[in-house]
PDB file of C-alpha atoms in Angstrom:
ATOM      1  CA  UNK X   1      14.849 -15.938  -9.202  1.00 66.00           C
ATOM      2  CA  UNK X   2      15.642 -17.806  -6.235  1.00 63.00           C
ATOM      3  CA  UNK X   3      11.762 -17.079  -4.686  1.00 65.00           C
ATOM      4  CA  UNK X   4       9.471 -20.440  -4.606  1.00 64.00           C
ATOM      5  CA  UNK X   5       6.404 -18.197  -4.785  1.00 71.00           C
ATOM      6  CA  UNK X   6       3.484 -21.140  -5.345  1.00 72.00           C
ATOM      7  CA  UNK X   7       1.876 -19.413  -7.966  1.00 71.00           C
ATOM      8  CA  UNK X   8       4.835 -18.225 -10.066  1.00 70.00           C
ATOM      9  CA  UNK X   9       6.484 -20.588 -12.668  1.00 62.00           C
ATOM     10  CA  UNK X  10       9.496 -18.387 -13.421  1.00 67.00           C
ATOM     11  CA  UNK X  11      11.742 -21.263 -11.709  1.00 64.00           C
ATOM     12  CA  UNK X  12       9.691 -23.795 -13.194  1.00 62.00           C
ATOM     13  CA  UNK X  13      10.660 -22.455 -16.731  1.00 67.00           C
ATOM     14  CA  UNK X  14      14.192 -21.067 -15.749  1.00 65.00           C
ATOM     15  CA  UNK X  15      15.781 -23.521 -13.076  1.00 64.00           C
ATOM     16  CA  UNK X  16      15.801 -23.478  -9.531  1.00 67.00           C
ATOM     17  CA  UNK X  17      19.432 -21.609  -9.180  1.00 71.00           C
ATOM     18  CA  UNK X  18      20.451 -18.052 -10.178  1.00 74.00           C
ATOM     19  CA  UNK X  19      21.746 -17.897 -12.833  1.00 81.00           C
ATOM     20  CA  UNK X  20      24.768 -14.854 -13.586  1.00 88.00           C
ATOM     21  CA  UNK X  21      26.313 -14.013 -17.115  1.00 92.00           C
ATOM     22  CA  UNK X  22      30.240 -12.582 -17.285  1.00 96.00           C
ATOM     23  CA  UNK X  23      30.192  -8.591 -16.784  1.00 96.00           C
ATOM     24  CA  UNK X  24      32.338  -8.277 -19.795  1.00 97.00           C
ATOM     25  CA  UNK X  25      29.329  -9.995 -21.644  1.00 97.00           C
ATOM     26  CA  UNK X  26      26.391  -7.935 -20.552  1.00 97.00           C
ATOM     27  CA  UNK X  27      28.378  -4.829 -21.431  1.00 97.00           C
ATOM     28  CA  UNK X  28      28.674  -5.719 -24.972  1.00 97.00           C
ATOM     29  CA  UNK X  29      25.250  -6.698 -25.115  1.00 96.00           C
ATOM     30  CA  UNK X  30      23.867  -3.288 -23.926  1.00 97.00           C
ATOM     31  CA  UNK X  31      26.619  -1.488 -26.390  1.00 96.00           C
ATOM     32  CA  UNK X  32      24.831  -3.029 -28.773  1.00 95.00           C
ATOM     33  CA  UNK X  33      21.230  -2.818 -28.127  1.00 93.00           C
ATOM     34  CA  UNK X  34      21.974   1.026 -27.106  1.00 94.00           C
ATOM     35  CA  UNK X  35      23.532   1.485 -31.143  1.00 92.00           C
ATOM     36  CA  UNK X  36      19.600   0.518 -32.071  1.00 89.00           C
ATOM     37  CA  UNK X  37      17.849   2.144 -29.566  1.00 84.00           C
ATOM     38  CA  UNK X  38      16.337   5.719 -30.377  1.00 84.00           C
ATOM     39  CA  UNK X  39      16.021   6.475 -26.295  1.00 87.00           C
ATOM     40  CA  UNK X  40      18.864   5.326 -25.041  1.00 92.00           C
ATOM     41  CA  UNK X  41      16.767   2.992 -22.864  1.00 93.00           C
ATOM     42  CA  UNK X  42      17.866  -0.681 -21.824  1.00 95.00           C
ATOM     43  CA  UNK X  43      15.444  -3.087 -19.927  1.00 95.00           C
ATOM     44  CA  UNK X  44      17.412  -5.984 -17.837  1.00 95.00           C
ATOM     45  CA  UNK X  45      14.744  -9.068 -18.548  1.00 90.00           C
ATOM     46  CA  UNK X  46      15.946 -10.564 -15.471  1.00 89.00           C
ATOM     47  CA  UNK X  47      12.807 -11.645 -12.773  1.00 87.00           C
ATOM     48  CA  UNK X  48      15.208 -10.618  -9.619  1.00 91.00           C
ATOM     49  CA  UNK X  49      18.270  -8.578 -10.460  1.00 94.00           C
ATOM     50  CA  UNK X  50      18.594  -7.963  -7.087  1.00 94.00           C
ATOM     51  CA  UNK X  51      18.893 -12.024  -5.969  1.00 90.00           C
ATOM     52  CA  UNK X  52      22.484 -11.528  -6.075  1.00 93.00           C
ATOM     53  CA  UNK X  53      23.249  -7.767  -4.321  1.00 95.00           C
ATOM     54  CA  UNK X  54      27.503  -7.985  -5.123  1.00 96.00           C
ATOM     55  CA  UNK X  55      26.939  -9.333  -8.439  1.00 96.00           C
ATOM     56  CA  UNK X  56      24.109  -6.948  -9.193  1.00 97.00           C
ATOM     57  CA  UNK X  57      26.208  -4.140  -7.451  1.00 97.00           C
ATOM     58  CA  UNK X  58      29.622  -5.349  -9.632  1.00 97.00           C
ATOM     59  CA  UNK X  59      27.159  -4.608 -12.807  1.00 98.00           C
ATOM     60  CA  UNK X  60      25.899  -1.566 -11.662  1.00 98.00           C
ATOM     61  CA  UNK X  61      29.484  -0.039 -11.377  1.00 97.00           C
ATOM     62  CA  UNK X  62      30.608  -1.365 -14.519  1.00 97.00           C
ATOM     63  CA  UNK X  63      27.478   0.294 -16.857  1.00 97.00           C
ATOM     64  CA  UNK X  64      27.647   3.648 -15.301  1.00 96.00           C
ATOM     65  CA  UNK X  65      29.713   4.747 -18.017  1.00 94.00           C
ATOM     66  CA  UNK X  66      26.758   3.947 -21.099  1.00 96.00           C
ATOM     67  CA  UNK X  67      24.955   7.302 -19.575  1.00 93.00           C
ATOM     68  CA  UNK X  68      22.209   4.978 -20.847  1.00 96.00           C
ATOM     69  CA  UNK X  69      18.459   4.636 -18.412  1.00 96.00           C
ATOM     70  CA  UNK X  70      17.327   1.153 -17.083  1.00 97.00           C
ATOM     71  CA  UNK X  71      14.318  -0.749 -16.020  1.00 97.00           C
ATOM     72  CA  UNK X  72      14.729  -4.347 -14.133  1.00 97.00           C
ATOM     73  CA  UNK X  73      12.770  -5.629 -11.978  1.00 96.00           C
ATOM     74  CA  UNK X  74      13.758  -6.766  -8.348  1.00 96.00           C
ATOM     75  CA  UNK X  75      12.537  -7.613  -4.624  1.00 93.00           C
ATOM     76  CA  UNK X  76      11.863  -4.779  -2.527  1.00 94.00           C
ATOM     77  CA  UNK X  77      12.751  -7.165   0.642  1.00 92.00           C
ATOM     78  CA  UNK X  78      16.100  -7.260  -0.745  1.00 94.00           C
ATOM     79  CA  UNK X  79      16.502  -3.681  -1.742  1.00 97.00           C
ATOM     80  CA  UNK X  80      16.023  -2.590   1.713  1.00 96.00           C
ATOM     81  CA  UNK X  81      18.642  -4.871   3.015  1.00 95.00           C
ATOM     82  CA  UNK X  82      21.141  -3.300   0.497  1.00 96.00           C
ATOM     83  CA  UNK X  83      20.715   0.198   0.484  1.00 97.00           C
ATOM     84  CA  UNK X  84      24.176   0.526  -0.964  1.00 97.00           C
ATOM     85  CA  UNK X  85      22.991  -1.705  -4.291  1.00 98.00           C
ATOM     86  CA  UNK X  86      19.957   1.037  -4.561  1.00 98.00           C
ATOM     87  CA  UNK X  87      22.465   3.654  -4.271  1.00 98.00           C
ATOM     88  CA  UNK X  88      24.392   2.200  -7.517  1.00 98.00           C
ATOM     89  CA  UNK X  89      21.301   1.628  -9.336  1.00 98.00           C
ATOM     90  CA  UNK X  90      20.536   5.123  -9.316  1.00 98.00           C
ATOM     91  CA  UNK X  91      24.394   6.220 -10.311  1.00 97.00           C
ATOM     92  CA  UNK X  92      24.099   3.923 -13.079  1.00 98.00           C
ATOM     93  CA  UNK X  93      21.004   5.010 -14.750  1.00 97.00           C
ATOM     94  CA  UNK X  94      18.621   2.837 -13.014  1.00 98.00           C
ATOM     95  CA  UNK X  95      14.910   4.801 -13.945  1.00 97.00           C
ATOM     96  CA  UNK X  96      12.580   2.094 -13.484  1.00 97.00           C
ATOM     97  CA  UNK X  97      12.213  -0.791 -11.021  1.00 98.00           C
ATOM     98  CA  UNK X  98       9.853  -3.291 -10.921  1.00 97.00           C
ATOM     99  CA  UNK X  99       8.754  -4.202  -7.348  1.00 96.00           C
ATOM    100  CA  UNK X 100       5.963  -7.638  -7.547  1.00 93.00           C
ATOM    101  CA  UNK X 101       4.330  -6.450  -4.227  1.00 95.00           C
ATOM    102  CA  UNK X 102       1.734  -9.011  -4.759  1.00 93.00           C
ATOM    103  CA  UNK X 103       0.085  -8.645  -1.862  1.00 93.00           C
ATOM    104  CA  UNK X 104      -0.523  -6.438   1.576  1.00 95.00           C
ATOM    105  CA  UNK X 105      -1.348  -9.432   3.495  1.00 92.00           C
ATOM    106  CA  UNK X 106       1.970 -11.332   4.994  1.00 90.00           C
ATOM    107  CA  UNK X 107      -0.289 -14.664   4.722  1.00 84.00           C
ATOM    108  CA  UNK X 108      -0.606 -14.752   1.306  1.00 83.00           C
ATOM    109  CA  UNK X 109       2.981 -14.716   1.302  1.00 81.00           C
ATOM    110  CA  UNK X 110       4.375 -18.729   0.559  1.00 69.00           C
ATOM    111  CA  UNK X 111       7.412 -19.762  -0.441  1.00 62.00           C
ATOM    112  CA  UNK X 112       9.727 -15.992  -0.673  1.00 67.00           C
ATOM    113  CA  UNK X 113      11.526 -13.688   1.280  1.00 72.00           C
ATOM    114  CA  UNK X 114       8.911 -10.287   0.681  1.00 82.00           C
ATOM    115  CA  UNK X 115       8.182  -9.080   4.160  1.00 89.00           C
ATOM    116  CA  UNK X 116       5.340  -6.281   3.508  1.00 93.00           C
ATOM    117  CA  UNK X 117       6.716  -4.051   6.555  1.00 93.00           C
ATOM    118  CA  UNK X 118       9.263  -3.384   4.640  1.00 95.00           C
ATOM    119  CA  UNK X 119       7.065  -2.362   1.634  1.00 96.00           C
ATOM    120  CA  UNK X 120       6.451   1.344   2.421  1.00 97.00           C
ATOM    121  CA  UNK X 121      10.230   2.186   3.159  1.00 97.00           C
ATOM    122  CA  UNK X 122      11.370   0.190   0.135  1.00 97.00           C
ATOM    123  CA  UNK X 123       9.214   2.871  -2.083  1.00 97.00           C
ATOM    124  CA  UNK X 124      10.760   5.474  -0.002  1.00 97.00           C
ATOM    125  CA  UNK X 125      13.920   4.419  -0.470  1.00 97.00           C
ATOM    126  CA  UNK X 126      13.925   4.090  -4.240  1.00 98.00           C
ATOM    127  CA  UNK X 127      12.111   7.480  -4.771  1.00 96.00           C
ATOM    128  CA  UNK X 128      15.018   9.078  -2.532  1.00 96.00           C
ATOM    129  CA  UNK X 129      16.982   7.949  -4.696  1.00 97.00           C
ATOM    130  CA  UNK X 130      14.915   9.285  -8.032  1.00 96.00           C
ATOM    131  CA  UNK X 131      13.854   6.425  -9.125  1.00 97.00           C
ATOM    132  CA  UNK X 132      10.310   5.301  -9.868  1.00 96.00           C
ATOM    133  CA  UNK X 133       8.158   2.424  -9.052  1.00 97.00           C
ATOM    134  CA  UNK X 134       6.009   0.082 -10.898  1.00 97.00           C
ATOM    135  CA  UNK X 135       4.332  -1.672  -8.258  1.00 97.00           C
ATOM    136  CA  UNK X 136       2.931  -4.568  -9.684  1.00 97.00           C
ATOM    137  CA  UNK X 137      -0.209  -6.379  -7.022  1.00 97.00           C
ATOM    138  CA  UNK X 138      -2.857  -9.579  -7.369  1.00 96.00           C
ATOM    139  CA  UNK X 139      -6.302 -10.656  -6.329  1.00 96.00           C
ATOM    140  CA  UNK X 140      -7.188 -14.034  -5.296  1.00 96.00           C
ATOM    141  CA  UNK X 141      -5.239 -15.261  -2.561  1.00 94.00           C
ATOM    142  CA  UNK X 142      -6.880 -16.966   0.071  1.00 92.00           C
ATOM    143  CA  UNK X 143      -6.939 -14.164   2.645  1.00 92.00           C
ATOM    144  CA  UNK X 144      -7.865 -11.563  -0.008  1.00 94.00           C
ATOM    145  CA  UNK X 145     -11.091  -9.948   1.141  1.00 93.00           C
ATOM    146  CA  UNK X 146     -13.507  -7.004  -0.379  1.00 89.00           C
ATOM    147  CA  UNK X 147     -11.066  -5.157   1.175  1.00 94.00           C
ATOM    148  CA  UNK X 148      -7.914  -5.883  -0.549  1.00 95.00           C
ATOM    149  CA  UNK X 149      -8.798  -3.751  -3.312  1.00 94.00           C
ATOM    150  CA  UNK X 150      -8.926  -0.663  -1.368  1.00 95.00           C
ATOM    151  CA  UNK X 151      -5.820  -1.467   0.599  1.00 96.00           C
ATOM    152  CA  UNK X 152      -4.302  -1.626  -2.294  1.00 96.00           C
ATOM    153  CA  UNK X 153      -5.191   1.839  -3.677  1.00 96.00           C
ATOM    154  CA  UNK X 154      -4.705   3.538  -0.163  1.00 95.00           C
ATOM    155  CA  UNK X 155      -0.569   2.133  -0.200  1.00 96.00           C
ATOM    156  CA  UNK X 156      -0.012   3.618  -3.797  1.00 95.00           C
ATOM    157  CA  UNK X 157      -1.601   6.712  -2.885  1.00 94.00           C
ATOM    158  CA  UNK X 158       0.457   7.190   0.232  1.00 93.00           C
ATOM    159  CA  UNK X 159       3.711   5.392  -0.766  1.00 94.00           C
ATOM    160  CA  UNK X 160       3.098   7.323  -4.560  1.00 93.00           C
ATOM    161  CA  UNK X 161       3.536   4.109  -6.644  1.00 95.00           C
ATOM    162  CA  UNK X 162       4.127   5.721 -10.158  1.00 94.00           C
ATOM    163  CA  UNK X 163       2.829   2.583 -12.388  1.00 94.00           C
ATOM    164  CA  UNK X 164       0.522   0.062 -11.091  1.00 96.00           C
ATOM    165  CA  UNK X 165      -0.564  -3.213 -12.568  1.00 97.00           C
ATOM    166  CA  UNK X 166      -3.145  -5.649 -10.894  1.00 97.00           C
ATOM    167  CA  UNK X 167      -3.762  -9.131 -12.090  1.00 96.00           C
ATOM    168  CA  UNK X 168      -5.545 -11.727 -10.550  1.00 98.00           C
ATOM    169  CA  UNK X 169      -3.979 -15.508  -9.578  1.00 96.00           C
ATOM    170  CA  UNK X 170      -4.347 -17.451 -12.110  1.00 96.00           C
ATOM    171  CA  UNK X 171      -3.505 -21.468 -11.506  1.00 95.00           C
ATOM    172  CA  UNK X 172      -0.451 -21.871 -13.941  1.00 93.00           C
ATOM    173  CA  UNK X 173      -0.092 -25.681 -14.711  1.00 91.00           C
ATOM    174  CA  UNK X 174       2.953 -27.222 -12.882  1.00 88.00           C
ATOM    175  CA  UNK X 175       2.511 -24.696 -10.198  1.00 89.00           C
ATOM    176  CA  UNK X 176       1.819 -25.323  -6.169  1.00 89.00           C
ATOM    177  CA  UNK X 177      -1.185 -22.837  -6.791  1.00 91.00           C
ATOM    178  CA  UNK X 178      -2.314 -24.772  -9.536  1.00 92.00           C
ATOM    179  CA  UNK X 179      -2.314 -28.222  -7.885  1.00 92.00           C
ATOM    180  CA  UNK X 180      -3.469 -26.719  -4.682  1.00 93.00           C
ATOM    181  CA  UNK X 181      -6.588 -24.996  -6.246  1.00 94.00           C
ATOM    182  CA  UNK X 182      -7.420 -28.038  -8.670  1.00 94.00           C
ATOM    183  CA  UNK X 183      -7.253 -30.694  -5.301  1.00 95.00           C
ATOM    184  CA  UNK X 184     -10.074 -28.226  -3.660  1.00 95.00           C
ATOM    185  CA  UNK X 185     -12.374 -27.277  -6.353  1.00 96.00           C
ATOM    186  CA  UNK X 186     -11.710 -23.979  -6.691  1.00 97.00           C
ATOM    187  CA  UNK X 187     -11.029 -24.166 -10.711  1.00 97.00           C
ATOM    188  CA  UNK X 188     -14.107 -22.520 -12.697  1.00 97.00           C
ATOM    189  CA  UNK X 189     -12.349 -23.618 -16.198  1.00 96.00           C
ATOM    190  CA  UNK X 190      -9.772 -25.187 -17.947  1.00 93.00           C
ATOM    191  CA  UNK X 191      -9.688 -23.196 -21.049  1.00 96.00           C
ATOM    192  CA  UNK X 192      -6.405 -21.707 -20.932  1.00 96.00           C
ATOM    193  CA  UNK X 193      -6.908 -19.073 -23.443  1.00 97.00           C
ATOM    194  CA  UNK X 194      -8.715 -17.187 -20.234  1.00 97.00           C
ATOM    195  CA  UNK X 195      -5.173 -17.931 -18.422  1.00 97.00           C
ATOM    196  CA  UNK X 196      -3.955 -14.351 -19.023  1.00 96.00           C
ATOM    197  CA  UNK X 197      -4.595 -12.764 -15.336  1.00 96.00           C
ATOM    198  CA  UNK X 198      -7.091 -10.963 -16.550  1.00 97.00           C
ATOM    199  CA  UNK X 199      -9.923 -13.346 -16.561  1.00 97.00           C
ATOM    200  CA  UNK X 200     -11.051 -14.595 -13.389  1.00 98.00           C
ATOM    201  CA  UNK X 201     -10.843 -18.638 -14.045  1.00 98.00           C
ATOM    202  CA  UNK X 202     -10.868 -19.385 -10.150  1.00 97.00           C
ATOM    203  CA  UNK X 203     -13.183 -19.104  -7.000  1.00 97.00           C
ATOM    204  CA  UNK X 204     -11.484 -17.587  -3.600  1.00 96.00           C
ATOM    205  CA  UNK X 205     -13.007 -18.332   0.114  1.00 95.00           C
ATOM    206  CA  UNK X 206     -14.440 -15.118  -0.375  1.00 95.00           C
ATOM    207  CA  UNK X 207     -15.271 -14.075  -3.847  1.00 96.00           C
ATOM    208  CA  UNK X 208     -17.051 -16.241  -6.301  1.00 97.00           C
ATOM    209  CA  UNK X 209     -15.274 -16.224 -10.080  1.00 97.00           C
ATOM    210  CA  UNK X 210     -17.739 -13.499 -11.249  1.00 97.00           C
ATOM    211  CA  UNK X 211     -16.812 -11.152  -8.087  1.00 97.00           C
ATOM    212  CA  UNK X 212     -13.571 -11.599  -8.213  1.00 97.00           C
ATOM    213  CA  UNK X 213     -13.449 -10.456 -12.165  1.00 97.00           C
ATOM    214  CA  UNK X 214     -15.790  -7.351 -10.654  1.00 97.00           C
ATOM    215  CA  UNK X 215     -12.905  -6.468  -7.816  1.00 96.00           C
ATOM    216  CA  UNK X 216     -10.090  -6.416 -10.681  1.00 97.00           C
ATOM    217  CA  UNK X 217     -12.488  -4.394 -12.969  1.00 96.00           C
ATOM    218  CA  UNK X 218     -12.950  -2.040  -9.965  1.00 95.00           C
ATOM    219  CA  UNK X 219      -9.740  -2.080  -9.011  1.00 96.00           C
ATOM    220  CA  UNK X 220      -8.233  -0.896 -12.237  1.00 96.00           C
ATOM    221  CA  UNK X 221     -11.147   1.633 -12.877  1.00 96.00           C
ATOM    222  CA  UNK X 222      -9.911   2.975  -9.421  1.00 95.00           C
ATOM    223  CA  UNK X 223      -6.180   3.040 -10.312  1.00 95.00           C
ATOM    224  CA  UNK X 224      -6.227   4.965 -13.043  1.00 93.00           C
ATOM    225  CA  UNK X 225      -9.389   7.030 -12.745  1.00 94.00           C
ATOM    226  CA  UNK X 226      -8.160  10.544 -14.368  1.00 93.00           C
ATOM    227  CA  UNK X 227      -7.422  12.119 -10.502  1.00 91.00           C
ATOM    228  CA  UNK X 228      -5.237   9.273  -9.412  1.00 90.00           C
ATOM    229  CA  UNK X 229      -3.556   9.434 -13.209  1.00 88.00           C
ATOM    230  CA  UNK X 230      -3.119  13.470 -12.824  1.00 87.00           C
ATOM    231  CA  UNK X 231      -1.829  12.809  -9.235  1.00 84.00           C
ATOM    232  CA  UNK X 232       1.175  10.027 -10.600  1.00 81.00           C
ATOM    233  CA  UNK X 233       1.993  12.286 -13.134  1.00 78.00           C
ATOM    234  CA  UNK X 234       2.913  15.269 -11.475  1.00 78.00           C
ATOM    235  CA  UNK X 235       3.763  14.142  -8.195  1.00 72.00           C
ATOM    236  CA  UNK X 236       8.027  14.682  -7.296  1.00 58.00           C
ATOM    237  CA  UNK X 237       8.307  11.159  -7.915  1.00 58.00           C
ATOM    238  CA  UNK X 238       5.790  10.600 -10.971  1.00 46.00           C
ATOM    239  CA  UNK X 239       6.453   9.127 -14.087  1.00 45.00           C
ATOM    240  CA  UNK X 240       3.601   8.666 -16.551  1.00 41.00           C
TER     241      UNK X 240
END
């Protein structure tokens, strides 16, 4: 992924370029993972398959023929810009697509193209198009406020997200996020086996450690309290 988000350290791990593999290649790859798979179900691992729309659009046409279902994971920003590439995706087999919302506010935003006005219509978009969202969002950026949590609920009730995961920002070493938070104190512990995003390690202008690990308890008791659950699952778009 081509994104410099300051808390992520995909490119720190994977290089700073996108990186493509020959066509030809990936289609003997999913020939064979599809002679071992029971459901007939391939997940691209890639953290932006949409990074590169005519490469990504290239692949698209040349898997149709597998009649196989897909999950990847890709920018909704980019989508959006590319209806034609969502229109593929769905020929293809596309069922699942990752979307790392993040966050609601545009000033938590730093260092990649997601532009949150574009959020709603992206969901849109995809669900026209039958296939299903896992939204993933997380608490703790600066501008995050009590009220993040329920902003977050309200835009997967409306928009219909179908899965939803919320973590909170966790200071990665070698990340921007994690130098940033270290220089200002904002670091409650260094005991990385609490580094999983589930366990609040940092302090936020406006939530202490402990409240901030009561918002993400809240916010997933919210998410999939058995109305919300009931409401994903049947809904048009739904898929449990």
């Amino acid at each position: 992924c081509e994104n410099r988000c300051t808390h992520c350290s995909a490119y720190k791990v994977a290089g700073k370029s996108f990186q493509t593999k020959e066509i030809g290649l990936v289609k003997d790859e999913i020939a064979t993972a599809l002679r071992y798979s029971r459901r007939n179900y391939v997940q691209f691992a890639d953290n932006n398959l949409s990074q590169n729309p005519d490469y990504a659009s290239e692949l698209m046409d040349a898997i149709r023929d597998f009649n196989a279902r897909y999950l990847c994971m890709a920018s909704v920003t980019q989508l959006v810009e590319n209806e034609t590439l969502v229109e593929k995706m769905a020929k293809a087999g596309m069922e699942t697509i990752c979307i790392g919302f993040e966050t609601l506010n545009q000033a938590n935003h730093s260092g990649n193209d997601k532009d949150v006005s574009k959020f709603e219509y992206g969901v849109d978009l995809l669900h026209r198009h039958g296939i299903s969202v896992f939204g993933t969002f997380i608490l703790g950026f600066n501008n995050d406020t009590p009220d993040s949590v329920d902003g977050i609920l309200d835009f997967c009730d409306k928009t219909a997200v179908d899965l939803i995961s919320i973590s909170l920002l966790t200071p990665l070493p070698g990340t921007m996020t994690a130098h940033k938070l270290k220089d200002s104190g904002s670091i409650k512990t260094a005991d990385y086996a609490l580094y999983d995003t589930k366990h609040a390690v940092i302090s936020t202008p406006h939530f202490t450690q402990e409240k901030l690990q009561t918002e993400l308890d809240r916010a997933l008791t919210a998410a999939y309290s058995p109305k919300r659950v009931l409401k994903r699952v049947f809904s048009k778009h739904g898929t449990p």
